[in-house]
XYZ file of C-alpha atoms in Angstrom:
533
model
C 40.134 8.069 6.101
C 39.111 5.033 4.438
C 35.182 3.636 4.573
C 35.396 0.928 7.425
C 33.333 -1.260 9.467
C 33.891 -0.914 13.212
C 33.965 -4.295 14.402
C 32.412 -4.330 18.191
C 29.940 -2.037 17.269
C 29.305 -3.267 13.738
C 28.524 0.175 12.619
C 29.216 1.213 9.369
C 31.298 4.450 8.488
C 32.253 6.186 5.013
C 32.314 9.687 3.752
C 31.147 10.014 0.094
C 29.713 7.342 -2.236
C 33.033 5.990 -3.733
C 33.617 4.590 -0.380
C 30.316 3.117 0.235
C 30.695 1.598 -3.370
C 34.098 -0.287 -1.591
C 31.939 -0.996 1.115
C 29.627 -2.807 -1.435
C 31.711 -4.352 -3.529
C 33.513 -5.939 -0.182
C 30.429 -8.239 0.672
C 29.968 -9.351 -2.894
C 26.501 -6.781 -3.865
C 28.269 -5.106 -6.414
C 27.788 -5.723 -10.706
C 29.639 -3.927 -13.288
C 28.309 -3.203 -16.211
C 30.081 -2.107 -19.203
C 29.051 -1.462 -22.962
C 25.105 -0.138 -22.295
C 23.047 1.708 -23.682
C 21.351 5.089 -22.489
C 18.770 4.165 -24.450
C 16.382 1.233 -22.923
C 19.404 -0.893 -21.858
C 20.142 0.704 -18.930
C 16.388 1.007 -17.702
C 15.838 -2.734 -18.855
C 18.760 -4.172 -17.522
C 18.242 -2.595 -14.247
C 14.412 -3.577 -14.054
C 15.585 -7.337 -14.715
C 17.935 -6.578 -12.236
C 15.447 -5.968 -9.579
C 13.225 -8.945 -9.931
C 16.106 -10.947 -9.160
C 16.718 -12.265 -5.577
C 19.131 -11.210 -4.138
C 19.283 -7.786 -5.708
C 23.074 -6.438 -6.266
C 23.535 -2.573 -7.205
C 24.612 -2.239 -11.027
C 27.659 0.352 -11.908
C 27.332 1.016 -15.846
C 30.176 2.346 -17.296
C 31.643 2.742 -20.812
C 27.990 3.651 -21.968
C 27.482 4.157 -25.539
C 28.312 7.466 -26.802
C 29.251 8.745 -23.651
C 32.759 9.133 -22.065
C 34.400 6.129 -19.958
C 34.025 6.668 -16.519
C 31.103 8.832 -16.377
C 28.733 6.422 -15.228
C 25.321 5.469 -13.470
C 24.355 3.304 -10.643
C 21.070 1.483 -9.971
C 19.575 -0.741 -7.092
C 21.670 1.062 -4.348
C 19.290 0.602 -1.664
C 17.729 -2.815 -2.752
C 18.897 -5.126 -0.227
C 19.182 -5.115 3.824
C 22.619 -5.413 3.440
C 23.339 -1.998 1.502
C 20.644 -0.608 3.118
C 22.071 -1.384 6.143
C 25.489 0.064 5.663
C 23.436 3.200 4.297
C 21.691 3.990 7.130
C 25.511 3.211 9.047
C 24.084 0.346 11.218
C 25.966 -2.693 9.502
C 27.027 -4.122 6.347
C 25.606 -7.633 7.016
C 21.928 -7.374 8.082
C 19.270 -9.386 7.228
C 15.312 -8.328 6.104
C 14.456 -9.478 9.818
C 17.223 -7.714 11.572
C 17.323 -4.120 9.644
C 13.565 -4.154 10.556
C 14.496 -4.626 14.212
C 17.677 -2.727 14.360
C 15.503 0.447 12.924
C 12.889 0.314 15.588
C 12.897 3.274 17.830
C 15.533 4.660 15.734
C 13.920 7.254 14.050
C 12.406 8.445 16.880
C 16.219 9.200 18.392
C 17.119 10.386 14.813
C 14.070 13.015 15.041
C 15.041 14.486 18.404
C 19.025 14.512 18.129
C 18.091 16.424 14.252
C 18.196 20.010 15.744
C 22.303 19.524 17.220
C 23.377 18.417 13.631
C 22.877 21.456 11.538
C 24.996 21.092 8.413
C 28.516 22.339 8.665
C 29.804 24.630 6.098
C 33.534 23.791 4.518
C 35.289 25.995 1.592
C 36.179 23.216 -0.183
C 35.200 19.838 -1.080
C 35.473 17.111 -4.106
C 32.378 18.656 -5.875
C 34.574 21.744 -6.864
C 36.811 19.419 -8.889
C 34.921 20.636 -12.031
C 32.871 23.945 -12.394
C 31.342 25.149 -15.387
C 29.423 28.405 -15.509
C 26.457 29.699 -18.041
C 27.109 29.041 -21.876
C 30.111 26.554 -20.827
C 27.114 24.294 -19.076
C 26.575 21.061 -21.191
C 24.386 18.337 -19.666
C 25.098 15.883 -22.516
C 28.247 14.731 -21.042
C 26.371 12.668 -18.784
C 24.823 9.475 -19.736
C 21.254 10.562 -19.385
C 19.239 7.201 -19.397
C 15.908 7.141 -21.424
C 14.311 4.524 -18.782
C 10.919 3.319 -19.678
C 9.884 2.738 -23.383
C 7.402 5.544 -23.650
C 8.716 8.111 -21.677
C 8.452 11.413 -22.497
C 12.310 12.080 -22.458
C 15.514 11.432 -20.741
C 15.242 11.468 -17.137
C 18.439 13.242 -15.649
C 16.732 13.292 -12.155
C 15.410 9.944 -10.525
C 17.608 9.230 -8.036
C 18.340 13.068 -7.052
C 18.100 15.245 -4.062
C 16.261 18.282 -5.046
C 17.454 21.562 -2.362
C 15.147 24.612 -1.555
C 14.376 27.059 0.932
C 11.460 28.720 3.028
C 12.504 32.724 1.645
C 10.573 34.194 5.270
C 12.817 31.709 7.586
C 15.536 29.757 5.421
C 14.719 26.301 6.847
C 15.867 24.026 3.587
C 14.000 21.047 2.278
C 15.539 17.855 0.469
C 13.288 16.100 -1.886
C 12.971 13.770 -4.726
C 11.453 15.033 -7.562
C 11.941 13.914 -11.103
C 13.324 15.559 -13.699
C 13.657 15.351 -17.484
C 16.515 16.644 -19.529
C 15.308 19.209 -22.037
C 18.400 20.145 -23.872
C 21.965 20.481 -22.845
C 21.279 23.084 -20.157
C 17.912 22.940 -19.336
C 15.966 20.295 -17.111
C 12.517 20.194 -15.967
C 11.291 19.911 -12.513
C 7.960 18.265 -11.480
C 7.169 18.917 -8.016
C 3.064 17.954 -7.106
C 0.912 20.189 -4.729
C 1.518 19.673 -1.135
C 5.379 18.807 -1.462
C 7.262 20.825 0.888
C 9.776 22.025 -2.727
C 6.397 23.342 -3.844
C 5.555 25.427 -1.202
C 8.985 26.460 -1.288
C 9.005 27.858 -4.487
C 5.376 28.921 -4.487
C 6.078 31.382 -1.779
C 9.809 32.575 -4.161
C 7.815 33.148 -6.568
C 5.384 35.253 -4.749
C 7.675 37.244 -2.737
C 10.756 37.179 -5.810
C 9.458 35.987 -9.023
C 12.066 33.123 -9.023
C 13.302 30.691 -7.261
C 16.520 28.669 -6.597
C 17.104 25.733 -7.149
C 19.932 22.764 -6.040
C 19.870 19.168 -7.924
C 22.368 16.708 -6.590
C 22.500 13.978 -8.952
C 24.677 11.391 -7.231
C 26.278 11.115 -3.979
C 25.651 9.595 -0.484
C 22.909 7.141 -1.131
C 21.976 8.428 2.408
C 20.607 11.430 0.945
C 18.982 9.775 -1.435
C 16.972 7.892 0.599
C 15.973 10.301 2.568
C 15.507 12.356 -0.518
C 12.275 10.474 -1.008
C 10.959 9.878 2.751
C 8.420 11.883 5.161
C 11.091 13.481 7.166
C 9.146 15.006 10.159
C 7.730 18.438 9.534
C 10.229 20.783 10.747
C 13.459 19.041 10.634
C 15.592 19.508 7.369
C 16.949 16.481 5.891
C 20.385 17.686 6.020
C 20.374 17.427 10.178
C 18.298 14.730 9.875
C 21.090 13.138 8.082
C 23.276 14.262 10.485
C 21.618 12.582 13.144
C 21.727 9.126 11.246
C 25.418 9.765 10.575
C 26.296 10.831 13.713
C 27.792 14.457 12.253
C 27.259 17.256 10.719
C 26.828 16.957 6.706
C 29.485 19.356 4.733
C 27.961 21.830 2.800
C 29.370 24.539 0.322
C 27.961 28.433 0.131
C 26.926 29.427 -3.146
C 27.351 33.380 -4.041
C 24.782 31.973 -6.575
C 21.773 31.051 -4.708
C 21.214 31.224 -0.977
C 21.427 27.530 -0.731
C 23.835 24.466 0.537
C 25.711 22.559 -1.563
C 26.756 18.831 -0.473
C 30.062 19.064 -0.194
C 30.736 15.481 -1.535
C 28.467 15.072 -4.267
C 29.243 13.473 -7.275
C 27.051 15.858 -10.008
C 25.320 18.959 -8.778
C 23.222 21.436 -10.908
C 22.407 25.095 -9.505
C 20.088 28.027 -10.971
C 16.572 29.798 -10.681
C 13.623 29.099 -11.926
C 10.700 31.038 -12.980
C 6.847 31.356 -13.214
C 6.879 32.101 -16.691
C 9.472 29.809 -17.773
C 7.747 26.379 -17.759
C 7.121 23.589 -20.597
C 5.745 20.238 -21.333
C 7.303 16.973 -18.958
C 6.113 13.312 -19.222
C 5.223 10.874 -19.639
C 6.870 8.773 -17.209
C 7.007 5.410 -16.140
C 6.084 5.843 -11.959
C 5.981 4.019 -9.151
C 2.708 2.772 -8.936
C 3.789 0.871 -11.777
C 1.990 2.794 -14.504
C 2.701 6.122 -16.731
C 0.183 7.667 -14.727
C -0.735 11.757 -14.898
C -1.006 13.792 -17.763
C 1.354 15.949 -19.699
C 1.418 18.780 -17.413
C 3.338 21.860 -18.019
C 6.400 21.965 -14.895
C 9.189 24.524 -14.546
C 12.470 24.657 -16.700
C 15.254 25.594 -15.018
C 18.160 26.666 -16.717
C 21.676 25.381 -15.321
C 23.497 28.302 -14.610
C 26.086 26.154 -12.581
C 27.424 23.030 -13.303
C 29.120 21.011 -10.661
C 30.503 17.479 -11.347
C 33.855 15.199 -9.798
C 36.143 13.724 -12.052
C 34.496 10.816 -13.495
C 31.276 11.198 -12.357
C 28.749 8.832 -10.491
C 24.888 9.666 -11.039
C 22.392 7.554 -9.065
C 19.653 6.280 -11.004
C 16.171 5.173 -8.859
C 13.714 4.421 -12.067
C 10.621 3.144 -10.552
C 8.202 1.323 -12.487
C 6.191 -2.144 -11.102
C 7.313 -3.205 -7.863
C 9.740 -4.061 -7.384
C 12.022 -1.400 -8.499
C 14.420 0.952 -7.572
C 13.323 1.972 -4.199
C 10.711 -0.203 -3.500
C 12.415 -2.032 -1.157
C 14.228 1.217 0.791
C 10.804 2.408 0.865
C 9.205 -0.511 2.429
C 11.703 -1.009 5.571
C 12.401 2.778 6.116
C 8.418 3.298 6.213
C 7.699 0.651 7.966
C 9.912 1.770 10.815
C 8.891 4.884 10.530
C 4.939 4.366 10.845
C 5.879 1.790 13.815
C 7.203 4.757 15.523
C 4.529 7.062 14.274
C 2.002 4.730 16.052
C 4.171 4.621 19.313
C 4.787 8.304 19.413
C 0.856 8.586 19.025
C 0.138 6.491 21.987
C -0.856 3.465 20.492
C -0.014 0.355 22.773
C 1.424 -2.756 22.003
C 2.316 -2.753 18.508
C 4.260 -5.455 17.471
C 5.320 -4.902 13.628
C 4.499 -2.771 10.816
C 5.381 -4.137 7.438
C 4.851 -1.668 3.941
C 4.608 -4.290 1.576
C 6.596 -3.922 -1.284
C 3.921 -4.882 -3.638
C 2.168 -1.666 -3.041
C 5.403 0.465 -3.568
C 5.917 1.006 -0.009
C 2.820 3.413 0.370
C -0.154 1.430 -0.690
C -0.817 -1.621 1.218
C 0.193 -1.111 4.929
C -0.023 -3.973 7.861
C 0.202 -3.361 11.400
C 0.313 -6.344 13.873
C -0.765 -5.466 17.645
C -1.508 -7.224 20.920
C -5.236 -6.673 21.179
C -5.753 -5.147 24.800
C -8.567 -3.336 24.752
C -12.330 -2.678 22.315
C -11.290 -0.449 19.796
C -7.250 -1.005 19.661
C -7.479 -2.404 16.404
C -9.455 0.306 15.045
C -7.455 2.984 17.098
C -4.054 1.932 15.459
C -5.463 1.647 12.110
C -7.151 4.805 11.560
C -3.865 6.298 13.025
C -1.450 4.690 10.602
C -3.901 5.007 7.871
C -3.246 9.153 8.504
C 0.265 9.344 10.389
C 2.413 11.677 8.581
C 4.453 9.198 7.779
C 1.560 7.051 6.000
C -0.592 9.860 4.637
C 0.377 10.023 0.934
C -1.196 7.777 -0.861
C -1.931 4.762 0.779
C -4.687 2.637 0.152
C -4.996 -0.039 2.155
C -4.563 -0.879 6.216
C -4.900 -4.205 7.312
C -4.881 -4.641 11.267
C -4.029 -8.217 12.348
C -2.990 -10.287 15.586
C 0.291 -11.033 17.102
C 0.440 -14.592 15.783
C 0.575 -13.212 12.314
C 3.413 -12.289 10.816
C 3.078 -8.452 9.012
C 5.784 -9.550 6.357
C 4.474 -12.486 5.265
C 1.601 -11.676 2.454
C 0.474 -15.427 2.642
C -0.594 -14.704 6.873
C -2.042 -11.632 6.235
C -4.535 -12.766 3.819
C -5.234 -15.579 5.970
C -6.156 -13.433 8.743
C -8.396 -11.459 6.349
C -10.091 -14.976 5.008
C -10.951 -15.760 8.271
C -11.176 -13.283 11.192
C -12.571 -10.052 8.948
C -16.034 -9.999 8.536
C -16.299 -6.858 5.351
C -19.567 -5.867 6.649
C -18.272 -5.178 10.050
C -14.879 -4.586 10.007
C -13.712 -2.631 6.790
C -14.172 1.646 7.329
C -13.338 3.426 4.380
C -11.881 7.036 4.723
C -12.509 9.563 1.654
C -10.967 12.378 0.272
C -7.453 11.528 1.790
C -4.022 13.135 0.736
C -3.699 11.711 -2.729
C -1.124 11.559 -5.909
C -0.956 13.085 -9.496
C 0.830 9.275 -9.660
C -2.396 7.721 -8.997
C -3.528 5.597 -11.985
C -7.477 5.931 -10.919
C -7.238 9.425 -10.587
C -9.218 11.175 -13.844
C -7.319 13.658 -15.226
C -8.493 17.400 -14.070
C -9.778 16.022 -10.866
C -8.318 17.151 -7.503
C -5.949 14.153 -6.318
C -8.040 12.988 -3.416
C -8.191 8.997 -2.811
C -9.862 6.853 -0.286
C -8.241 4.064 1.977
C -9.854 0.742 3.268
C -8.989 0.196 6.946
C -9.171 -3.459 7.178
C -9.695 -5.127 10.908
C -8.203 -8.411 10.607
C -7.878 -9.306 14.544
C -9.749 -11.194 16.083
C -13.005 -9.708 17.982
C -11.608 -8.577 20.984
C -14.905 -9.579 22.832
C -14.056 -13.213 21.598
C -10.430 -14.137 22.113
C -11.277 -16.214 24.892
C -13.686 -18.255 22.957
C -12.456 -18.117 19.372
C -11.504 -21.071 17.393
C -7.984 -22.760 17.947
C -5.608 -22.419 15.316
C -5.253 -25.726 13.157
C -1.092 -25.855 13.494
C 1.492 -27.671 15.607
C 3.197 -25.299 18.299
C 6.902 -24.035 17.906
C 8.581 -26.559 19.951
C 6.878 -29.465 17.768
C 8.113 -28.309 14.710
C 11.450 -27.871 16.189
C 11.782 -31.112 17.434
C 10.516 -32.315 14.158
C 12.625 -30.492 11.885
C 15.908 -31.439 14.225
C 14.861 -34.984 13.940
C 14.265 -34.923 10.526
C 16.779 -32.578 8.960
C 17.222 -34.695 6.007
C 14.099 -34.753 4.550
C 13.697 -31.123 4.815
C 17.317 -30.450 3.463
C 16.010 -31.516 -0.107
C 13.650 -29.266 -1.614
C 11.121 -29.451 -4.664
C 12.228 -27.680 -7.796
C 9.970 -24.780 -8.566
C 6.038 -26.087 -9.558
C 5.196 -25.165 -13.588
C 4.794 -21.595 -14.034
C 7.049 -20.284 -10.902
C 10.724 -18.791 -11.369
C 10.195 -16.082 -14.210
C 11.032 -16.535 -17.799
C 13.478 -18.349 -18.178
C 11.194 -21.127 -16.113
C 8.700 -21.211 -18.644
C 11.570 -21.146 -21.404
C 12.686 -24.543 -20.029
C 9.363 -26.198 -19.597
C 8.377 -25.224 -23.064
C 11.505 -25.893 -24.918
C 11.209 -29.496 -23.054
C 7.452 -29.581 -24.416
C 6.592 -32.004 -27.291
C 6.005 -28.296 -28.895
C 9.300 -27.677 -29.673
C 11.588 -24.885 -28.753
C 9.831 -21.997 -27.337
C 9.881 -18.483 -29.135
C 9.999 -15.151 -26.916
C 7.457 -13.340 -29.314
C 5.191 -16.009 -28.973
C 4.686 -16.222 -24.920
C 1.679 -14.981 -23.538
C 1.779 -12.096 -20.663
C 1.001 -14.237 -17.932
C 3.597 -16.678 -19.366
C 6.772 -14.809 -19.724
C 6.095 -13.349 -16.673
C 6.598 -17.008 -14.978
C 2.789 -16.458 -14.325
C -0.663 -17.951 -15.334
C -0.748 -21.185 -16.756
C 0.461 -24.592 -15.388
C 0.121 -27.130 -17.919
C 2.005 -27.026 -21.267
């Protein structure tokens, strides 16, 4: 069966990663990269990578030391497009439409879960290779030393971590990173309140161990959902089978009690143990600092190595927005809080929008249709603590239906002008916060507080508030049919916008002389700050 596109529907079908790569490389989102190194490049490149619109995914191969054809991939998920054909609902999707083709959907996804429990095979590609105990060696893979002062290599970023409840069974997918220690041993950080953690909490107590699956590469699917509030209850394996429209494959272990994806590209299997735990960290996160301490997380040791012929890991380095996942995160929340606030009874909401700039968690806007006093308060203190929303947000801004969640430039607008701060911002403390969290003081419990921000206008005025200063929708129309040409040319980009290589130009065109990279200031290089040269 070959990865196709079925062309009434327009919905998207592959089994494994190799064909979604096909997929990707068919609309023109795929760069290969050949020659890097695991050191810095690959991080680096990638991180460049991102801040460039559109985003393609990056294939390195041929990375130093390392054999041909063992490679790593970066920026799956940053587009509509591939996150479109990830999530099986088309390959050519724009920001606008994924938003609206995902609304409602997880809701269906959620209740169809339970009739998609994974479906155990006896064989599948991940058996091509099998190592056991002293025959493990993790330095055939291309482990990438990301961020410049990490603590280590990270083998797990983009990974899909597998465990168990030991009273009931029910598994739990998450994302949790991991650093390599040495060629058989990785770490595993897993923070308090992550369902993995409870997981092996309770191993421990009942055991003394616990097992452990890490899938390094395979269906970005699982990836995604890897690293997403699946609802409480529902594994991410049916969950996945819901999106899919299947059951996922799984192998049976005689190792461990748990599933194996039957089409992964690396998997690592083994125990771990209370007393067997070490140093981990630094490492660059997504909040866009090398926030929490050097905190002592639990080693396991690989007693099974799993890997395909010429392997495919997935690499997700976060860092600053945007990175990796930022985007993934901010349309696959967003639809998921819209539907949080529907399930909940909240009426009329029009949009929910993530933003991207606050790594998908921290800045959240919901635009409703005002119907009654207290709607705009109602749906913000709801998606402020929704599931979905909980961890680690910090800001909810409420707005009107005339203003567009997506667009930053609106939302602040609405702010500036229909939020008075003495009235209309409630703060909430002591909220479900992050280790990740770059105000939080080291040895203090990871609370945070959240600013719910009412940016509608007073319900008891609509009738008499001021008109908005801007010509209707059919004006502009008209207008911009009339006068296509002058809006077909447009400006080049105004000093100090488009990045470095920008500011390159304007300096190097300066009476200065030829800019030198060492030289620029921050703000500069960063196509930021200044506006005369």
């Amino acid at each position: 069966m070959q990865a196709v596109e079925t062309p009434v529907l327009g919905q998207v079908h592959y089994r494994d990663l190799r064909e979604w790569l096909a997929l990707v490389e068919g609309f023109g989102e795929l760069t290969h990269v050949k020659g890097a190194d695991w050191h810095l490049e690959l991080g680096a490149i990638s991180e460049l990578n991102y801040r460039r619109k559109p985003t393609p995914a990056l294939l390195f191969d041929e990375i130093k030391g390392h054999q041909p054809g063992f490679r790593v991939l970066t920026a799956s998920s940053s587009s509509s497009r591939r996150l479109g054909t990830c999530l099986r609902l088309s390959t050519d999707l724009t920001d606008a439409e994924l938003v609206e083709a995902l609304r409602g959907r997880p809701l269906r996804w959620e209740q169809s879960a339970p009739r998609y429990a994974p479906r155990v095979v006896s064989d599948g590609p991940i058996l091509e290779n099998v190592r056991e105990g002293a025959a493990v060696d993790l330095s055939l893979f291309p482990v990438p030393f990301w961020h410049e002062h990490d603590g280590g290599r990270y083998i797990g970023t983009g990974c899909s971590i597998i465990t168990c409840d030991p009273d009931t069974g029910a598994t739990n997918v998450g994302a949790y990173r991991c650093m390599l220690i040495d060629d058989r041993t990785i770490s595993v950080q897993i923070i308090p309140g992550k369902h993995g953690r409870v997981h092996y909490e309770k191993w421990f107590a009942k055991e003394g161990r616990a097992p452990l699956v890490v899938a390094l590469g395979g269906d970005p699917l699982l990836t995604i959902l890897s690293g997403l509030e699946v609802p409480t209850g529902i594994s991410e394996l049916n969950y996945m089978g819901a999106i899919i429209g299947e059951p996922v494959e799984v192998l049976r272990s005689d190792l461990t009690p748990l599933p194996i994806p039957a089409r992964s590209e690396i998997v690592l299997e083994g125990w771990i143990y209370p007393d067997k735990q070490g140093r981990e960290g630094p490492f660059g996160e997504w909040t866009g600092y090398y926030s929490g301490s050097v905190l002592p997380s639990p080693y396991l040791e690989v007693q099974r190595l799993y890997y395909r012929h010429d392997p495919i890991m997935i690499g997700a380095p976060p860092s600053k927005p945007p990175h990796d996942y930022s985007y993934m995160r901010t349309a696959m929340k967003s639809a998921m809080i819209y539907d949080a606030l529907v399930k909940a009874g909240v009426p009329d909401v029009r949009g929910v929008w993530a933003h991207e700039c606050g790594g998908g968690r921290l800045w959240i806007v919901v635009s409703i249709t005002t119907r009654f006093c207290g709607h705009s308060r109602q749906a913000g203190a709801i998606a402020a603590q929704c599931r979905e929303a909980a961890y680690m947000n910090r800001f909810v801004v409420v707005v009107d239906d005339d203003i567009d969640p997506m667009n930053l430039e609106e939302v602040v607008w609405a702010m500036s002008t229909r939020c008075d701060p003495a009235e209309d911002i409630d703060i909430m403390r002591k909220a479900w916060g992050s280790r990740a969290d770059p105000l939080l003081v080291d040895g203090q419990p990871p609370y945070n507080s959240r600013a719910v921000i009412d940016a509608c206008i007073p319900y008891e005025r609509k009738a008499d508030f001021p008109r908005v200063a801007q010509a209707s929708p059919a004006l502009l129309q008209q207008i911009e049919q009339k006068w296509a040409s002058v809006f077909a040319q447009r400006p080049a980009p105004a000093p100090g916008v488009g990045g470095p290589e920008r500011v390159r130009a304007l300096l190097d065109a300066s009476p200065r002389g030829p800019s030198r990279a060492a030289e620029l200031p921050t703000d500069m290089a960063a196509g930021e700050g200044r506006t005369t040269y």
